[in-house]
């Protein structure tokens, strides 16, 4: 039966912790890494009993290294070693031993000899009722590609010997995956699943530090699984991820992310099958499908009485007007066209707690779902904690799930009933519709801790049904900056997730001043950026200083009219161009070193101006350095 499995090497902690985390997350099968047994303070049969109690099947013991094609006396020693592994398997109650291709310098690399060794081992295994799997490692001495591994298995020709397919090695070696479908399914011993970002790196370093769960990287994992399933293989599909960040995280979080990422794979597989009018595979329990998303209904700032005036001044400078006050709370609603910004100054409750930890910041966002109830059920089924806030009499109850750093993501109804929520909670003091130059929220950039980056990618994709774009790497003046954009299924809600390497990068400093991850950038769209900037500057909004050199470089790179470049230089506007169109954008100065607004004008351009991110990061770094110097000189005075 096709079933999801996870290798214990994916998780950190003791073997007991790993097994129970896997079981709690919903896995019914695990691969046991021998190291986990070595460090286990007990007998292998106790591991078996533990797994039985948890309802988890041990599908394989691995790895046995440097086995095939060794000269004597190592060859004899290897067969002795194998006998000890068989004894261990007996106690563990597992039937499959996985061997990965030899990396030893003195291995012979003669296919006949290697195949003969595998055949002999398979015969010995058969006498004890065991099976052997053979896997090509991308950095094997002689066997690196799955076809080579299959060649040896085929030559050895034993019914209890099969090939182990691991998407990591297959994609790292850029192997053709199409011929996988021609393998006999009963000769595939095990199927392992790992993804990785599409970055240039030697396979071993990529494997040890960047392997990730399906959907967290850039490889075509669903295509791979389709080929595998086309062979008739019906065994475990097992996550095998070596990743320092994973082992540093709680095992429960990793197991939960693992099952979430596989559930998305399962949905993709079944969606493709449905399109071909094939029966669904239904690997694992079914989830309610993602609900379609209509946009962001509001973002909410947590602030205090003291900080609120400068936030409000910034919002008014950007063209927002207060349209309503909350009926029972110290909360105001600012609006401009489709953009709603809630300013929360309450002295207790969720927003206040958030303010105490993070300062003035975005504590919540509300997403409009076609079916929020189903969306919530999906989130719940994937172990996302849900939240129902304290409300006054007659006020709307909006359910939420926890987002980055325990901010809230509200689930609102995307229809007239949903919009009536405002009237239920707010007293409008002016016309509810507010015109202005800013039209809608274009995107919200989240900075997240490096250790949580992959986890949040999986959250948005699995829980909210977002899709993602390839990872982008950029230079920060103090290190490196990585970004991956997540989009709701219709593309309306866009959330770039950013992380940084290097203690003084903008993202790292944000994490430090902010006390964790969160919304760093609120990007709002306009139809005429130039006149917007003129108006906003007149109202006292301060924008980021862009160095003159940027505009000199711009005139060298693009055939733009000199007057246009001068106008951009005067106003501090940045420019980018893609195959499809042009992009004008500008950044406000950091608010309290925490967040900033971007205002942008898209002219049939669908990207995010990443080419200008290094300029923005450098300008923000010098702004922050100046602020620090001011503070230091004040202290000396
Ligand atoms: Mg493997």
JSON list of C-alpha atoms in Angstrom, two decimals, residues 37 65 96 185 250 405 512 520 575 624 636:
[
{"chain": "A", "resi": 37, "resn": "UNK", "atom": "CA", "xyz": [19.83, 3.08, 17.52]},
{"chain": "A", "resi": 65, "resn": "UNK", "atom": "CA", "xyz": [27.71, 1.87, 3.67]},
{"chain": "A", "resi": 96, "resn": "UNK", "atom": "CA", "xyz": [14.36, -4.14, 4.57]},
{"chain": "A", "resi": 185, "resn": "UNK", "atom": "CA", "xyz": [7.32, -1.76, -9.52]},
{"chain": "A", "resi": 250, "resn": "UNK", "atom": "CA", "xyz": [11.52, 20.53, 17.83]},
{"chain": "A", "resi": 405, "resn": "UNK", "atom": "CA", "xyz": [5.67, 34.91, 15.57]},
{"chain": "A", "resi": 512, "resn": "UNK", "atom": "CA", "xyz": [16.67, 41.67, 16.68]},
{"chain": "A", "resi": 520, "resn": "UNK", "atom": "CA", "xyz": [8.60, 44.30, 7.60]},
{"chain": "A", "resi": 575, "resn": "UNK", "atom": "CA", "xyz": [12.70, 51.55, -11.55]},
{"chain": "A", "resi": 624, "resn": "UNK", "atom": "CA", "xyz": [20.13, 52.80, 10.37]},
{"chain": "A", "resi": 636, "resn": "UNK", "atom": "CA", "xyz": [28.10, 60.84, 24.92]}
]
